[in-house]
Tab-separated table of C-alpha atoms and ligand atoms in Angstrom:
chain	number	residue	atom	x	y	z
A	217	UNK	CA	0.000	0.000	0.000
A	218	UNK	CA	3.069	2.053	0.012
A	219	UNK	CA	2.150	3.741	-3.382
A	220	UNK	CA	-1.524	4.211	-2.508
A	221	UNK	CA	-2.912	7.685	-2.069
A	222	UNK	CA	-3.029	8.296	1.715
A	223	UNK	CA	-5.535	10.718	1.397
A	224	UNK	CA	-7.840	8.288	0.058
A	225	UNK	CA	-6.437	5.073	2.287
A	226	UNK	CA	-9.714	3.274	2.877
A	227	UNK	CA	-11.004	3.148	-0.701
A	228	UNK	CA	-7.510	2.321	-1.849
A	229	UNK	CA	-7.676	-0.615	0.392
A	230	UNK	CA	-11.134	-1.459	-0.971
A	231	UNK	CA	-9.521	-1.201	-4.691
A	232	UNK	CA	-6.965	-3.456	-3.829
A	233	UNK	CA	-9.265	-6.178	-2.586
A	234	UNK	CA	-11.805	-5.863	-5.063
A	235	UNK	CA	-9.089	-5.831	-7.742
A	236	UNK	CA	-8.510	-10.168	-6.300
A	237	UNK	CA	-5.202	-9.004	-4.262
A	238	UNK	CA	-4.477	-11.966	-1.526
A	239	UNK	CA	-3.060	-10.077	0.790
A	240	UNK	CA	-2.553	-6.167	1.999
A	241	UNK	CA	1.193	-5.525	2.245
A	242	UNK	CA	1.374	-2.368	5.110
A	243	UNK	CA	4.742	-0.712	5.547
A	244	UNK	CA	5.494	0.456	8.675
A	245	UNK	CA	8.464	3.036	8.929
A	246	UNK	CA	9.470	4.643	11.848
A	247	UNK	CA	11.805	7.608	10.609
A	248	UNK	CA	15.387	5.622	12.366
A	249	UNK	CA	15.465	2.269	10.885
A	250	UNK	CA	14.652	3.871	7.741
A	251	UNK	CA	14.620	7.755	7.158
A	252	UNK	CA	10.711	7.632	5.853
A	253	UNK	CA	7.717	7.641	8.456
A	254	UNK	CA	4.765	6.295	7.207
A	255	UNK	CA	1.645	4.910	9.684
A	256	UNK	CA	0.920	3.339	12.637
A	257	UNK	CA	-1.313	0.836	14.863
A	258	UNK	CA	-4.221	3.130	15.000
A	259	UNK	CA	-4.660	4.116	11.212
A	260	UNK	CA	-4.305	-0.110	10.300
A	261	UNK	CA	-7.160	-0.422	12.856
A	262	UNK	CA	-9.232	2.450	10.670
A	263	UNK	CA	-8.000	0.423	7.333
A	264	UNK	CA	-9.412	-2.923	9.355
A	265	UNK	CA	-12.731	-1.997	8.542
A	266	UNK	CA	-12.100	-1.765	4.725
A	267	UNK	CA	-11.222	-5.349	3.527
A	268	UNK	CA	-10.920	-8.455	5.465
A	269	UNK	CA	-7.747	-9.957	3.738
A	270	UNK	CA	-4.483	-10.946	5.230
A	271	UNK	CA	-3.378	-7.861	6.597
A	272	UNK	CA	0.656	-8.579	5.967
A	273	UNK	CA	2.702	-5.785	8.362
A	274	UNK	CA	6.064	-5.029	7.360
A	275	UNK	CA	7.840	-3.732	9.861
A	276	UNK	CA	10.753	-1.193	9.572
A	277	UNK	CA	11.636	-0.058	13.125
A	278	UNK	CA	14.664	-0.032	15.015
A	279	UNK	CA	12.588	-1.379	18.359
A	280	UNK	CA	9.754	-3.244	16.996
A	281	UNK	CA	9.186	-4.330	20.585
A	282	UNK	CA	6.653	-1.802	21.852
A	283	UNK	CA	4.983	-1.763	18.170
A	284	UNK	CA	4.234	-5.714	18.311
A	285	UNK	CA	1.316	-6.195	20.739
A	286	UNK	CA	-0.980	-2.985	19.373
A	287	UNK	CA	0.045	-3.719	15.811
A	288	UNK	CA	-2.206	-7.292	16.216
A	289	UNK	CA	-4.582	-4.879	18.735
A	290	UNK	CA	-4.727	-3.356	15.139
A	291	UNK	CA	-5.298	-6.217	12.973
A	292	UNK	CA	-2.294	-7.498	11.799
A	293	UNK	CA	-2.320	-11.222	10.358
A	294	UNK	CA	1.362	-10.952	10.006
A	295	UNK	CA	4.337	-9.253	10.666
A	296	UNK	CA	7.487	-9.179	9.758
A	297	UNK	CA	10.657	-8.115	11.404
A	298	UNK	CA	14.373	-7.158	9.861
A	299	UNK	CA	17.548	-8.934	10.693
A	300	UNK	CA	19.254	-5.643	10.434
A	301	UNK	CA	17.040	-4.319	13.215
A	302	UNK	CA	18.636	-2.773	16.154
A	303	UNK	CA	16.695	-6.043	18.667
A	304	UNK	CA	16.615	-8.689	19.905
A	305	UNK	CA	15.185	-10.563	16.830
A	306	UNK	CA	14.389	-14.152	18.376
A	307	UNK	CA	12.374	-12.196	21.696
A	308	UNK	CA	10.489	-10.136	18.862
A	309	UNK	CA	9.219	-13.298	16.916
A	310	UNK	CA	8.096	-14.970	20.017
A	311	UNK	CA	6.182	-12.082	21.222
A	312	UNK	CA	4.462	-12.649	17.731
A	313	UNK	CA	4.151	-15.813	17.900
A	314	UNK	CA	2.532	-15.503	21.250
A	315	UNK	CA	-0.388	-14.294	19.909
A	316	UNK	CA	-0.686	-16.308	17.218
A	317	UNK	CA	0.062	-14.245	14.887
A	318	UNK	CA	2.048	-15.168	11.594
A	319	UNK	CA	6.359	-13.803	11.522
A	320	UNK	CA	8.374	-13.147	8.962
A	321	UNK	CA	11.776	-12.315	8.957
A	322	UNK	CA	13.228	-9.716	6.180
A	323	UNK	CA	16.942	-9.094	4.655
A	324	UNK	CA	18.068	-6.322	2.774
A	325	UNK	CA	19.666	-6.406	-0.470
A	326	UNK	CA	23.168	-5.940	1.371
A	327	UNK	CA	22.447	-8.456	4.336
A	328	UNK	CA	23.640	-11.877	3.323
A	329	UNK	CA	20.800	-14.578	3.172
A	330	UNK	CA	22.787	-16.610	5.914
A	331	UNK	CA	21.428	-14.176	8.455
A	332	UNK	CA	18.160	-15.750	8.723
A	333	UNK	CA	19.538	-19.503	9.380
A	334	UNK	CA	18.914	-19.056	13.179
A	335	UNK	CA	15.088	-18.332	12.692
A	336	UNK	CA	14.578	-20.988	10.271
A	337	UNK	CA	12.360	-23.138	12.476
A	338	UNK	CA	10.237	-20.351	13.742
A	339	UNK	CA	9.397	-18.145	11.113
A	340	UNK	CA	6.222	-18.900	8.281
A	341	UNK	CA	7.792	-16.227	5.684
A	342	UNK	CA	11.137	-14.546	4.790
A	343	UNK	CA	11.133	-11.640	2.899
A	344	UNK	CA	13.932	-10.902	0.277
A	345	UNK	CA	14.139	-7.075	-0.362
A	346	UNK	CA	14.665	-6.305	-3.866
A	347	UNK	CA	15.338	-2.746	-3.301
A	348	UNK	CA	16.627	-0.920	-0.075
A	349	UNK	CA	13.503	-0.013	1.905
A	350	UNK	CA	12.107	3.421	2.728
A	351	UNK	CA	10.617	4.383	-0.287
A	352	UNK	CA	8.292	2.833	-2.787
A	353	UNK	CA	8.632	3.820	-6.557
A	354	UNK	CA	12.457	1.819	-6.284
A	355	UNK	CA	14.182	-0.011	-9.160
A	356	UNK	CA	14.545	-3.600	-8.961
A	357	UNK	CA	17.420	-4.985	-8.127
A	358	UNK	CA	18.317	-7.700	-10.342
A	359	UNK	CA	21.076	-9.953	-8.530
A	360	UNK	CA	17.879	-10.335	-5.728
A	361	UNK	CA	16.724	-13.123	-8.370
A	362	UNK	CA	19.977	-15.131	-7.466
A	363	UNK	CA	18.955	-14.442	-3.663
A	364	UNK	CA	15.543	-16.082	-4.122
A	365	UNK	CA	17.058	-18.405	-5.488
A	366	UNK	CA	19.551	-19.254	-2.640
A	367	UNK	CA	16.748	-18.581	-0.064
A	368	UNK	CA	14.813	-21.231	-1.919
A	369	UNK	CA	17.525	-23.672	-1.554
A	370	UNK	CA	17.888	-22.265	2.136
A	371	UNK	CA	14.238	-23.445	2.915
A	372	UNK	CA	14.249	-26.963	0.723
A	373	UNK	CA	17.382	-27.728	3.113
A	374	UNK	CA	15.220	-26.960	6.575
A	375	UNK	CA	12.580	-28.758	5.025
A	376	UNK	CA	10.314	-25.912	6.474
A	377	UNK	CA	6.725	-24.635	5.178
A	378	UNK	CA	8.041	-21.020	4.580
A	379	UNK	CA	6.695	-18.473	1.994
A	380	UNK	CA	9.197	-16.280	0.398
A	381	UNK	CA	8.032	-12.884	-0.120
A	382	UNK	CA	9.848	-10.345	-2.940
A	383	UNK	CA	9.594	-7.221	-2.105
A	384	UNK	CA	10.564	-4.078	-4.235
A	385	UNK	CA	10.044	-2.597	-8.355
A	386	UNK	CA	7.864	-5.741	-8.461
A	387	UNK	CA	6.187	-5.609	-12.157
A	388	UNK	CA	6.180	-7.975	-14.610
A	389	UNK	CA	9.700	-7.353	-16.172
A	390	UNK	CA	10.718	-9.855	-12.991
A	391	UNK	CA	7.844	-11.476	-11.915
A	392	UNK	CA	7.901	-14.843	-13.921
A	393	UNK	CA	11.781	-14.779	-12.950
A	394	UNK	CA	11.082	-14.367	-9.477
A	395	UNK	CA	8.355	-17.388	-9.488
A	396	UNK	CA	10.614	-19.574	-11.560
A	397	UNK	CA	13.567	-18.818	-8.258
A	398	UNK	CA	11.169	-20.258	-5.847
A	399	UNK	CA	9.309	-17.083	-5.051
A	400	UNK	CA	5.252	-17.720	-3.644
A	401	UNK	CA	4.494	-14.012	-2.208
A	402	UNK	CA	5.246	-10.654	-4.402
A	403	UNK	CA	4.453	-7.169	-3.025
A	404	UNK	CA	3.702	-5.147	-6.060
A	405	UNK	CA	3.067	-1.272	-5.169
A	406	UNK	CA	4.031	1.373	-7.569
A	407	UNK	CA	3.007	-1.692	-10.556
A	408	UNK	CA	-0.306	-1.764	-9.665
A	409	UNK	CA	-1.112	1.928	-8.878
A	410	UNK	CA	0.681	3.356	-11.238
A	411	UNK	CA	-0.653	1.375	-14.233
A	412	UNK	CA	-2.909	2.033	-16.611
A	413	UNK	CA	-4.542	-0.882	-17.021
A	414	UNK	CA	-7.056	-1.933	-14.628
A	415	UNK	CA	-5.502	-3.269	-11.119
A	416	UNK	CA	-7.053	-6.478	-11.376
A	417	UNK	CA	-5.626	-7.257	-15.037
A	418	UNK	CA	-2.166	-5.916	-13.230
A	419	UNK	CA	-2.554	-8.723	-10.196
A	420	UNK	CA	-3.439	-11.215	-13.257
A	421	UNK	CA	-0.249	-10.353	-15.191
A	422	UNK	CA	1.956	-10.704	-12.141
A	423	UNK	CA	0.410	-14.137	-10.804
A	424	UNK	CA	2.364	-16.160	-14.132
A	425	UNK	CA	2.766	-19.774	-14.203
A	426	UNK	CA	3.484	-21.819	-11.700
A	427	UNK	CA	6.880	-23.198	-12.160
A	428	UNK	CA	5.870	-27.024	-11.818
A	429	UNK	CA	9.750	-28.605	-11.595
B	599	ZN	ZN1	7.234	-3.855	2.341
């Protein structure tokens, strides 16, 4: 929802849901983890009432702590923390957990994938940045196709259900690649409010094929 128009948050959130989205991706920046500030626990709890899809939290904070418990107060299905976070990481995704709420764990572009091997048996989703986060509008990064790739290879090894969320330029220039490299989650923002076309052709064209092998 990063690209929406804030003004107009609600209906934007209804667009997205009628347009067959599966889940809402929020971004929630605090100003120090990442210089942009975005929103909060009480303006998800105002969205709350406008679609009643996976509400996915993404959450860019440098103590994600004291944002955890009102962010599922809020609404949130999920939420994912950063590696590069300035916490205690493992204490943050069991105060998730707690309240049955889905984790995630995310790495930036210049975080090696390796970082997430401790969290590998309590985490449902990792979440490969393909741009560094703070703003949307970003170019993709292209080596992050190798990363899925090795992240992919990361999970087979653990043998762990895990979804592996992309993150960043998202369109279709990448998104067959990035299904094809093991992807099953992509956040598209600037792709789908940008276009021309309507949103729910633009979900369509990013969903591809199914790599069967
Ligand atoms: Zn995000």
């Amino acid at each position: 929802m990063l690209a929406a128009d804030f003004s107009n948050f609600g209906s934007e959130i209804t667009n997205v849901t009628e347009a067959g989205a599966d889940w809402i991706h929020l971004d929630v920046m605090d100003g120090q983890f990442v210089p942009n500030l975005t929103f909060g626990p009480p303006v998800i709890a105002s969205l709350r009432e406008y679609s009643r899809l996976h509400f996915d939290i993404h959450l860019m904070a440098n103590n994600p702590h004291e944002l955890i418990e009102p962010l599922i107060d809020a609404g949130a299905d999920s939420i994912t923390l950063h590696v590069e976070a300035l916490t205690d990481l493992e204490k943050g995704i069991n105060q998730i957990k707690s309240h049955g709420c889905k984790v995630g764990v995310a790495v930036n572009p210049a975080t090696d994938e390796q970082e997430i091997l401790p969290f590998l048996q309590s985490v449902d989703l990792i979440l490969v940045m393909s741009v560094v986060p703070g703003y949307g509008g970003q170019s993709f990064i292209p080596a992050s196709i190798d990363k899925v790739k090795r992240v992919r290879s990361i999970i087979e090894d653990a043998n762990q259900d895990i979804e592996l969320q992309v993150d960043g330029g998202v369109s279709t220039e990448n998104s067959q690649a990035l299904i094809n490299a093991g992807a099953t989650i992509l956040v598209a923002g600037s792709f789908l409010f940008s276009s021309n076309n309507q949103m729910s052709n633009s979900i369509l064209s990013l969903r591809g094929n199914v790599n069967q092998d």
